[in-house]
Amino acid sequence: MKKDAEVIIIGAGLAGLTAAKVLKEAGKAVLVLEASNEVGGRVRTDEVDGFLLDRGFQVFLTAYPEAKRFLDYNALDLCRFDPGALILNRSGITRIGDPIRQPSSLMSTLLSSAATFTDKLRMLRLKLKLGQKSIEDIFSDKEITTVAYLKKEGFSGTIMNQFFRPFMTGIFLEDQLSTSSRMFEFVFKMFSGGDAAIPAKGMGMIPKQLAACLSSDEILFSQRVFAVEDGVATTTSGSTYNADFILIATDQLNSPISDTKQVKGHHSVSNMYFTARQMPFRLPLITLNTLPGKLVNNIAVMNRISPGYSKNGDALISLSLIGDHSKADEIELQESVISELKFWYPKAVSWKHLKTYHIKYALPNDDQVSNEPDYKAMRLDAQCFVCGDYLMNGSINAAMKSGRLAAEAIINTMR
């Protein structure tokens, strides 16, 4: 049977695209089969009515080691959030910042009711501790839950409820903070050691940059693979593609070989976009809702960070609702969100709904994580490998690293 490539990669997300880049640089012939009409997987940006909408609120952490290795930050034209957050509570709005990196936030941070003075000293101590701790040491430490870790570090209930819980919920997409303490330390180190940013033209520019190494005949779209066997990938349209090796780079729910009993748990999120004539706040910060029983966990004004997100200059407001809200009545959900936010932003009643994304598989469960995949889990048989962040931890860094390591394993097998 004629070979279509040396390696077929199923899925054009960050893991698959990184693998393709590594394989091509090693001189290997690749063919990427993607079920949708565009690269990116869970990292995509749509243009709707002159606005750029990321599919799910995401930030890019510039300290990610794998990202530094593969991406051209200047070409991405990164636009940065200020460190810290605005805190919405029953008393109003307060701010907590990082005075070491942004001295101008010192006074507002010291005066903030979101944390006690002792908490602020402990936050500084934690930042310094993790700055000196290697990623290898972080992922070799014993795992406990994030909530247990923060209590062990001595943080008060005030800062737990006013900052850590809503902030980490927005990252982990679960509000119990059962996520591994290793993941907390890694993420906190990445936030402290670099910037939280978005590319000027949307998060989708990250996979597009990775995909630039592929020619038009090396990536095929609308090719959903449902079966893989003996180096042959079969699509739902009846096409077959043959290669020496196949690398499955989908999430677990979309894998052609997935056994649903073996699928790792995952977290869902709903991302709502509204537009308004005026920005609800002008500071380049993420805003956290601290109220119990809330719908909206975090808010960002996207064109305050990158003006390119809004062609006409109107505010583009991104709201994250943790969990799966896909079965809710859309109009009722929008009304409930506005009713919740108008306490702090009375003009929310005039915001215009633009689009809602319900993302079933947003992140894998990260109660147990690693920084190195299990190589037995990565190689299914003589010809089939898998990669994806679920093999390690739910992050852009892990997706890219898993793709690189799978590609390197295939290259070593071909020698």
Tab-separated table of C-alpha atoms in Angstrom:
chain	number	residue	atom	x	y	z
A	1	MET	CA	0.000	0.000	0.000
A	2	LYS	CA	1.312	3.434	-0.953
A	3	LYS	CA	2.231	5.598	2.039
A	4	ASP	CA	0.656	9.059	2.331
A	5	ALA	CA	3.371	10.142	4.791
A	6	GLU	CA	5.887	8.733	7.225
A	7	VAL	CA	3.788	10.037	10.133
A	8	ILE	CA	0.079	10.831	10.170
A	9	ILE	CA	-0.974	13.197	12.967
A	10	ILE	CA	-4.635	13.169	13.960
A	11	GLY	CA	-5.622	16.557	15.369
A	12	ALA	CA	-4.282	20.050	14.674
A	13	GLY	CA	-4.314	21.365	18.227
A	14	LEU	CA	-1.209	22.617	20.004
A	15	ALA	CA	0.086	19.097	20.732
A	16	GLY	CA	-0.328	17.864	17.160
A	17	LEU	CA	1.085	21.023	15.587
A	18	THR	CA	4.133	21.013	17.867
A	19	ALA	CA	4.736	17.365	16.964
A	20	ALA	CA	4.427	18.215	13.257
A	21	LYS	CA	6.962	21.021	13.637
A	22	VAL	CA	9.485	18.749	15.394
A	23	LEU	CA	9.012	15.948	12.856
A	24	LYS	CA	9.393	18.279	9.896
A	25	GLU	CA	12.543	19.811	11.360
A	26	ALA	CA	13.903	16.249	11.558
A	27	GLY	CA	13.174	15.791	7.849
A	28	LYS	CA	10.157	13.494	8.269
A	29	ALA	CA	7.165	13.543	5.921
A	30	VAL	CA	3.969	14.368	7.830
A	31	LEU	CA	0.255	14.551	7.119
A	32	VAL	CA	-2.064	16.240	9.628
A	33	LEU	CA	-5.742	15.234	9.593
A	34	GLU	CA	-8.045	17.708	11.339
A	35	ALA	CA	-11.775	17.106	11.941
A	36	SER	CA	-12.742	20.803	11.950
A	37	ASN	CA	-12.131	23.533	9.398
A	38	GLU	CA	-9.219	25.242	11.159
A	39	VAL	CA	-6.155	24.616	13.300
A	40	GLY	CA	-6.099	25.197	17.045
A	41	GLY	CA	-8.209	22.563	18.788
A	42	ARG	CA	-9.226	24.218	22.076
A	43	VAL	CA	-7.220	27.357	21.231
A	44	ARG	CA	-9.159	29.124	18.489
A	45	THR	CA	-10.351	32.637	17.750
A	46	ASP	CA	-13.461	33.549	15.724
A	47	GLU	CA	-14.300	36.899	14.160
A	48	VAL	CA	-17.915	37.895	14.837
A	49	ASP	CA	-19.353	41.294	13.854
A	50	GLY	CA	-15.909	42.923	13.944
A	51	PHE	CA	-14.900	41.385	17.290
A	52	LEU	CA	-12.291	38.708	17.958
A	53	LEU	CA	-13.721	35.981	20.204
A	54	ASP	CA	-11.435	33.412	21.767
A	55	ARG	CA	-13.277	30.139	22.315
A	56	GLY	CA	-13.108	30.254	26.064
A	57	PHE	CA	-11.281	32.939	28.030
A	58	GLN	CA	-7.617	31.981	28.005
A	59	VAL	CA	-4.353	33.726	28.763
A	60	PHE	CA	-0.885	32.872	27.542
A	61	LEU	CA	1.840	32.729	30.196
A	62	THR	CA	5.104	33.970	28.701
A	63	ALA	CA	7.191	31.985	31.206
A	64	TYR	CA	6.096	28.626	29.743
A	65	PRO	CA	9.364	26.776	28.858
A	66	GLU	CA	7.947	24.959	25.809
A	67	ALA	CA	6.391	28.146	24.454
A	68	LYS	CA	9.765	29.908	24.699
A	69	ARG	CA	11.266	27.024	22.775
A	70	PHE	CA	8.840	27.018	19.837
A	71	LEU	CA	7.110	30.387	19.554
A	72	ASP	CA	8.199	33.786	18.254
A	73	TYR	CA	6.780	36.139	20.892
A	74	ASN	CA	7.519	39.268	18.849
A	75	ALA	CA	5.539	37.936	15.893
A	76	LEU	CA	2.595	37.165	18.201
A	77	ASP	CA	2.612	40.837	19.261
A	78	LEU	CA	1.708	39.946	22.835
A	79	CYS	CA	-0.488	42.321	24.833
A	80	ARG	CA	-0.119	41.981	28.586
A	81	PHE	CA	-2.444	42.035	31.563
A	82	ASP	CA	-1.243	43.844	34.666
A	83	PRO	CA	-0.346	41.436	37.493
A	84	GLY	CA	-3.044	41.105	40.125
A	85	ALA	CA	-6.831	41.336	39.951
A	86	LEU	CA	-9.867	43.462	40.697
A	87	ILE	CA	-12.008	41.877	43.413
A	88	LEU	CA	-15.807	42.119	43.395
A	89	ASN	CA	-17.322	41.604	46.845
A	90	ARG	CA	-20.328	42.741	48.855
A	91	SER	CA	-18.557	45.965	49.808
A	92	GLY	CA	-17.819	46.943	46.221
A	93	ILE	CA	-14.590	46.657	44.227
A	94	THR	CA	-11.034	46.414	45.551
A	95	ARG	CA	-7.693	45.703	43.916
A	96	ILE	CA	-4.850	43.354	44.750
A	97	GLY	CA	-1.619	43.647	42.769
A	98	ASP	CA	2.031	42.639	42.670
A	99	PRO	CA	3.981	45.603	44.076
A	100	ILE	CA	7.330	43.944	43.301
A	101	ARG	CA	6.616	43.889	39.571
A	102	GLN	CA	4.359	46.921	39.521
A	103	PRO	CA	5.282	49.409	42.279
A	104	SER	CA	2.333	51.634	41.387
A	105	SER	CA	-0.013	48.966	42.778
A	106	LEU	CA	1.604	49.075	46.235
A	107	MET	CA	-0.860	51.429	47.918
A	108	SER	CA	-4.021	49.832	46.503
A	109	THR	CA	-2.703	46.395	47.453
A	110	LEU	CA	-1.821	47.438	51.002
A	111	LEU	CA	-5.249	49.010	51.440
A	112	SER	CA	-7.151	46.136	49.820
A	113	SER	CA	-9.685	44.367	52.024
A	114	ALA	CA	-9.194	41.161	50.013
A	115	ALA	CA	-6.323	40.061	52.256
A	116	THR	CA	-4.905	40.710	55.703
A	117	PHE	CA	-1.486	42.335	56.048
A	118	THR	CA	-0.090	38.949	57.122
A	119	ASP	CA	-1.603	37.365	53.992
A	120	LYS	CA	0.198	39.918	51.838
A	121	LEU	CA	3.504	39.056	53.513
A	122	ARG	CA	2.801	35.354	53.028
A	123	MET	CA	2.011	35.988	49.346
A	124	LEU	CA	5.406	37.682	48.962
A	125	ARG	CA	7.100	34.785	50.744
A	126	LEU	CA	5.363	32.255	48.476
A	127	LYS	CA	6.338	34.192	45.364
A	128	LEU	CA	10.003	34.245	46.439
A	129	LYS	CA	9.947	30.556	47.409
A	130	LEU	CA	8.512	29.398	44.086
A	131	GLY	CA	10.806	31.715	42.164
A	132	GLN	CA	13.727	29.703	43.501
A	133	LYS	CA	12.082	26.284	43.134
A	134	SER	CA	12.722	24.401	39.886
A	135	ILE	CA	9.890	22.973	37.799
A	136	GLU	CA	11.426	19.520	38.304
A	137	ASP	CA	11.254	19.961	42.083
A	138	ILE	CA	7.668	21.196	41.871
A	139	PHE	CA	6.523	18.092	39.998
A	140	SER	CA	8.447	15.693	42.236
A	141	ASP	CA	6.845	16.982	45.456
A	142	LYS	CA	4.083	15.058	47.185
A	143	GLU	CA	0.642	15.963	45.875
A	144	ILE	CA	-2.063	17.395	48.103
A	145	THR	CA	-5.063	19.477	47.071
A	146	THR	CA	-4.562	23.152	46.315
A	147	VAL	CA	-6.921	24.126	49.132
A	148	ALA	CA	-4.920	22.010	51.616
A	149	TYR	CA	-1.689	23.520	50.305
A	150	LEU	CA	-2.886	27.095	50.792
A	151	LYS	CA	-4.089	26.329	54.320
A	152	LYS	CA	-0.712	24.721	55.049
A	153	GLU	CA	0.978	27.936	53.870
A	154	GLY	CA	-1.042	29.773	56.524
A	155	PHE	CA	-3.320	31.887	54.335
A	156	SER	CA	-6.465	33.211	55.994
A	157	GLY	CA	-10.029	32.514	54.999
A	158	THR	CA	-10.256	36.116	53.796
A	159	ILE	CA	-7.659	35.815	51.034
A	160	MET	CA	-8.811	32.280	50.248
A	161	ASN	CA	-12.336	33.473	49.502
A	162	GLN	CA	-11.463	36.926	48.129
A	163	PHE	CA	-8.558	35.976	45.869
A	164	PHE	CA	-7.211	32.444	45.683
A	165	ARG	CA	-10.494	30.579	45.226
A	166	PRO	CA	-11.943	32.731	42.412
A	167	PHE	CA	-8.528	33.275	40.777
A	168	MET	CA	-7.550	29.603	40.713
A	169	THR	CA	-11.115	28.542	39.845
A	170	GLY	CA	-10.771	30.610	36.680
A	171	ILE	CA	-7.583	28.713	35.825
A	172	PHE	CA	-8.451	25.198	37.004
A	173	LEU	CA	-12.159	25.426	36.034
A	174	GLU	CA	-13.209	23.773	39.296
A	175	ASP	CA	-14.244	25.606	42.463
A	176	GLN	CA	-13.312	23.058	45.141
A	177	LEU	CA	-9.583	23.591	44.519
A	178	SER	CA	-9.084	19.825	44.504
A	179	THR	CA	-6.474	20.345	41.758
A	180	SER	CA	-2.994	19.098	42.616
A	181	SER	CA	-0.723	21.366	44.650
A	182	ARG	CA	1.935	20.688	42.009
A	183	MET	CA	-0.286	22.389	39.441
A	184	PHE	CA	-0.868	25.325	41.763
A	185	GLU	CA	2.868	25.801	42.343
A	186	PHE	CA	3.630	25.520	38.619
A	187	VAL	CA	0.939	28.015	37.600
A	188	PHE	CA	1.823	30.449	40.394
A	189	LYS	CA	5.495	30.249	39.381
A	190	MET	CA	4.579	30.908	35.724
A	191	PHE	CA	2.437	33.932	36.667
A	192	SER	CA	5.195	35.304	38.914
A	193	GLY	CA	8.036	34.650	36.480
A	194	GLY	CA	6.494	36.185	33.365
A	195	ASP	CA	3.423	37.918	31.997
A	196	ALA	CA	-0.153	36.842	31.401
A	197	ALA	CA	-0.833	37.939	27.847
A	198	ILE	CA	-2.899	37.484	24.701
A	199	PRO	CA	-1.668	37.813	21.099
A	200	ALA	CA	-2.855	41.085	19.574
A	201	LYS	CA	-5.033	39.220	17.053
A	202	GLY	CA	-6.353	36.521	19.371
A	203	MET	CA	-5.218	33.301	21.023
A	204	GLY	CA	-5.757	31.532	17.697
A	205	MET	CA	-2.542	33.135	16.438
A	206	ILE	CA	-0.544	30.670	18.568
A	207	PRO	CA	-1.602	27.521	16.653
A	208	LYS	CA	-1.491	29.451	13.379
A	209	GLN	CA	2.147	30.294	14.023
A	210	LEU	CA	2.938	26.644	14.747
A	211	ALA	CA	1.034	25.546	11.609
A	212	ALA	CA	3.011	27.915	9.385
A	213	CYS	CA	5.592	25.137	8.895
A	214	LEU	CA	3.001	23.013	7.057
A	215	SER	CA	2.266	23.275	3.347
A	216	SER	CA	-1.320	23.043	2.098
A	217	ASP	CA	-0.881	19.382	1.123
A	218	GLU	CA	0.473	18.481	4.565
A	219	ILE	CA	-2.738	19.336	6.440
A	220	LEU	CA	-6.253	18.273	5.483
A	221	PHE	CA	-9.368	19.705	7.122
A	222	SER	CA	-12.841	18.200	7.681
A	223	GLN	CA	-11.215	14.778	8.084
A	224	ARG	CA	-12.667	13.123	11.184
A	225	VAL	CA	-10.833	9.890	11.876
A	226	PHE	CA	-12.910	7.175	13.550
A	227	ALA	CA	-10.584	4.170	13.264
A	228	VAL	CA	-6.832	3.557	13.450
A	229	GLU	CA	-5.256	0.176	12.755
A	230	ASP	CA	-1.908	-1.050	11.400
A	231	GLY	CA	-0.800	2.396	10.273
A	232	VAL	CA	-4.088	3.172	8.503
A	233	ALA	CA	-6.380	6.025	9.544
A	234	THR	CA	-9.991	5.783	8.319
A	235	THR	CA	-12.263	8.831	8.242
A	236	THR	CA	-16.036	9.079	8.617
A	237	SER	CA	-16.241	9.998	4.915
A	238	GLY	CA	-14.637	6.662	3.978
A	239	SER	CA	-11.158	7.970	3.071
A	240	THR	CA	-8.125	6.040	4.258
A	241	TYR	CA	-4.598	7.330	4.859
A	242	ASN	CA	-1.560	5.166	5.348
A	243	ALA	CA	1.733	5.860	7.138
A	244	ASP	CA	4.586	4.159	8.999
A	245	PHE	CA	3.386	5.754	12.259
A	246	ILE	CA	0.204	7.402	13.484
A	247	LEU	CA	0.171	10.005	16.265
A	248	ILE	CA	-3.225	10.656	17.872
A	249	ALA	CA	-3.201	14.261	19.117
A	250	THR	CA	-6.866	14.787	20.026
A	251	ASP	CA	-8.400	15.242	23.449
A	252	GLN	CA	-9.698	12.035	24.990
A	253	LEU	CA	-13.349	12.629	24.096
A	254	ASN	CA	-12.507	12.962	20.387
A	255	SER	CA	-9.946	10.186	20.157
A	256	PRO	CA	-10.664	7.512	17.506
A	257	ILE	CA	-9.416	4.820	19.893
A	258	SER	CA	-10.911	6.147	23.138
A	259	ASP	CA	-12.330	3.689	25.630
A	260	THR	CA	-14.890	5.802	27.516
A	261	LYS	CA	-14.169	3.803	30.683
A	262	GLN	CA	-10.555	4.962	30.552
A	263	VAL	CA	-11.250	8.645	29.834
A	264	LYS	CA	-9.783	10.909	32.485
A	265	GLY	CA	-12.210	13.335	34.096
A	266	HIS	CA	-12.514	16.784	32.597
A	267	HIS	CA	-13.871	20.251	33.346
A	268	SER	CA	-16.354	22.338	31.365
A	269	VAL	CA	-16.798	26.087	31.029
A	270	SER	CA	-19.220	28.492	29.381
A	271	ASN	CA	-17.782	31.697	27.934
A	272	MET	CA	-20.169	34.595	27.286
A	273	TYR	CA	-19.331	37.692	25.275
A	274	PHE	CA	-21.104	41.032	25.570
A	275	THR	CA	-20.426	44.379	23.923
A	276	ALA	CA	-20.982	47.858	25.341
A	277	ARG	CA	-20.317	51.446	24.325
A	278	GLN	CA	-18.154	51.952	27.410
A	279	MET	CA	-15.772	49.637	29.227
A	280	PRO	CA	-17.062	48.571	32.661
A	281	PHE	CA	-13.514	49.106	34.008
A	282	ARG	CA	-10.373	50.533	32.432
A	283	LEU	CA	-7.573	48.835	34.337
A	284	PRO	CA	-5.868	46.030	32.312
A	285	LEU	CA	-6.772	43.418	34.919
A	286	ILE	CA	-8.871	40.295	35.299
A	287	THR	CA	-11.863	40.870	37.594
A	288	LEU	CA	-12.895	38.150	40.064
A	289	ASN	CA	-16.385	37.627	41.504
A	290	THR	CA	-16.065	36.432	45.111
A	291	LEU	CA	-19.736	35.972	46.015
A	292	PRO	CA	-20.888	32.457	46.979
A	293	GLY	CA	-23.349	30.855	44.588
A	294	LYS	CA	-22.238	33.119	41.737
A	295	LEU	CA	-22.697	32.412	38.034
A	296	VAL	CA	-19.839	34.542	36.687
A	297	ASN	CA	-16.397	33.697	38.049
A	298	ASN	CA	-14.212	36.163	36.160
A	299	ILE	CA	-14.495	39.093	33.771
A	300	ALA	CA	-12.076	40.599	31.256
A	301	VAL	CA	-12.424	43.544	28.893
A	302	MET	CA	-10.546	42.054	25.957
A	303	ASN	CA	-9.998	45.206	23.898
A	304	ARG	CA	-8.532	46.963	26.944
A	305	ILE	CA	-5.713	44.419	26.682
A	306	SER	CA	-5.572	44.334	22.872
A	307	PRO	CA	-7.475	47.028	20.932
A	308	GLY	CA	-7.489	44.664	17.920
A	309	TYR	CA	-10.213	42.581	19.583
A	310	SER	CA	-12.754	45.307	18.718
A	311	LYS	CA	-12.766	46.953	15.286
A	312	ASN	CA	-15.213	49.735	16.211
A	313	GLY	CA	-13.760	50.403	19.669
A	314	ASP	CA	-16.810	49.218	21.601
A	315	ALA	CA	-16.000	47.250	24.744
A	316	LEU	CA	-15.720	43.479	24.335
A	317	ILE	CA	-16.546	41.881	27.685
A	318	SER	CA	-15.652	38.235	28.306
A	319	LEU	CA	-17.370	36.355	31.147
A	320	SER	CA	-16.447	32.867	32.377
A	321	LEU	CA	-19.087	30.607	33.942
A	322	ILE	CA	-17.552	27.492	35.477
A	323	GLY	CA	-19.211	24.177	34.606
A	324	ASP	CA	-21.550	23.039	31.866
A	325	HIS	CA	-24.397	25.506	31.285
A	326	SER	CA	-25.311	24.188	27.834
A	327	LYS	CA	-28.726	22.928	28.945
A	328	ALA	CA	-29.779	26.293	30.418
A	329	ASP	CA	-32.174	28.553	28.533
A	330	GLU	CA	-29.877	31.018	26.754
A	331	ILE	CA	-32.026	34.114	27.345
A	332	GLU	CA	-32.571	33.276	31.013
A	333	LEU	CA	-28.830	32.657	31.448
A	334	GLN	CA	-27.989	36.052	29.919
A	335	GLU	CA	-30.571	37.789	32.147
A	336	SER	CA	-29.236	36.030	35.264
A	337	VAL	CA	-25.664	37.080	34.446
A	338	ILE	CA	-26.637	40.720	33.935
A	339	SER	CA	-28.729	40.711	37.111
A	340	GLU	CA	-25.703	39.423	39.033
A	341	LEU	CA	-23.236	41.972	37.643
A	342	LYS	CA	-25.357	45.119	37.769
A	343	PHE	CA	-24.592	45.509	41.510
A	344	TRP	CA	-21.045	46.574	40.544
A	345	TYR	CA	-21.739	47.665	36.965
A	346	PRO	CA	-25.210	49.291	36.748
A	347	LYS	CA	-24.755	49.883	33.004
A	348	ALA	CA	-24.613	46.108	32.475
A	349	VAL	CA	-28.366	46.277	31.814
A	350	SER	CA	-27.529	47.886	28.447
A	351	TRP	CA	-24.807	45.402	27.448
A	352	LYS	CA	-25.531	43.571	24.201
A	353	HIS	CA	-25.036	39.801	24.080
A	354	LEU	CA	-22.774	38.732	21.228
A	355	LYS	CA	-22.081	35.005	21.556
A	356	THR	CA	-21.840	32.176	24.078
A	357	TYR	CA	-19.500	29.200	23.843
A	358	HIS	CA	-20.284	26.064	25.843
A	359	ILE	CA	-17.038	24.110	26.028
A	360	LYS	CA	-17.616	20.586	27.294
A	361	TYR	CA	-13.959	19.510	27.317
A	362	ALA	CA	-12.063	22.629	28.376
A	363	LEU	CA	-9.426	21.050	30.635
A	364	PRO	CA	-8.527	17.562	31.826
A	365	ASN	CA	-8.907	16.824	35.522
A	366	ASP	CA	-5.663	17.842	37.241
A	367	ASP	CA	-6.041	16.182	40.643
A	368	GLN	CA	-2.902	14.171	39.793
A	369	VAL	CA	-0.366	15.719	37.441
A	370	SER	CA	3.177	15.262	36.168
A	371	ASN	CA	5.647	17.087	33.967
A	372	GLU	CA	6.704	13.939	32.110
A	373	PRO	CA	4.238	11.587	30.388
A	374	ASP	CA	4.209	7.874	31.043
A	375	TYR	CA	6.009	6.583	27.956
A	376	LYS	CA	4.032	3.326	28.099
A	377	ALA	CA	0.838	5.367	27.883
A	378	MET	CA	2.283	7.401	25.003
A	379	ARG	CA	2.939	4.363	22.778
A	380	LEU	CA	-0.146	2.261	22.178
A	381	ASP	CA	1.469	-0.253	19.831
A	382	ALA	CA	4.309	-0.574	17.336
A	383	GLN	CA	2.836	2.014	14.965
A	384	CYS	CA	0.558	4.191	17.102
A	385	PHE	CA	1.485	6.934	19.574
A	386	VAL	CA	-0.638	9.460	21.486
A	387	CYS	CA	0.012	12.931	22.866
A	388	GLY	CA	-2.002	15.591	24.654
A	389	ASP	CA	-2.009	17.671	27.821
A	390	TYR	CA	-4.166	15.062	29.621
A	391	LEU	CA	-1.064	12.816	29.765
A	392	MET	CA	0.655	15.390	31.994
A	393	ASN	CA	-1.298	18.483	33.114
A	394	GLY	CA	-3.867	20.831	31.636
A	395	SER	CA	-1.806	23.667	30.160
A	396	ILE	CA	-0.527	25.103	26.893
A	397	ASN	CA	2.946	24.165	28.081
A	398	ALA	CA	2.002	20.500	28.629
A	399	ALA	CA	0.193	20.249	25.286
A	400	MET	CA	3.271	21.488	23.451
A	401	LYS	CA	5.659	19.376	25.518
A	402	SER	CA	3.645	16.197	24.979
A	403	GLY	CA	3.667	16.854	21.226
A	404	ARG	CA	7.431	17.377	21.243
A	405	LEU	CA	8.139	14.270	23.297
A	406	ALA	CA	5.867	12.081	21.147
A	407	ALA	CA	7.570	13.364	18.004
A	408	GLU	CA	11.003	12.685	19.484
A	409	ALA	CA	9.908	9.155	20.454
A	410	ILE	CA	8.753	8.488	16.886
A	411	ILE	CA	11.994	9.868	15.455
A	412	ASN	CA	14.017	7.612	17.766
A	413	THR	CA	11.918	4.605	16.716
A	414	MET	CA	12.565	5.371	13.035
A	415	ARG	CA	16.347	5.278	13.479
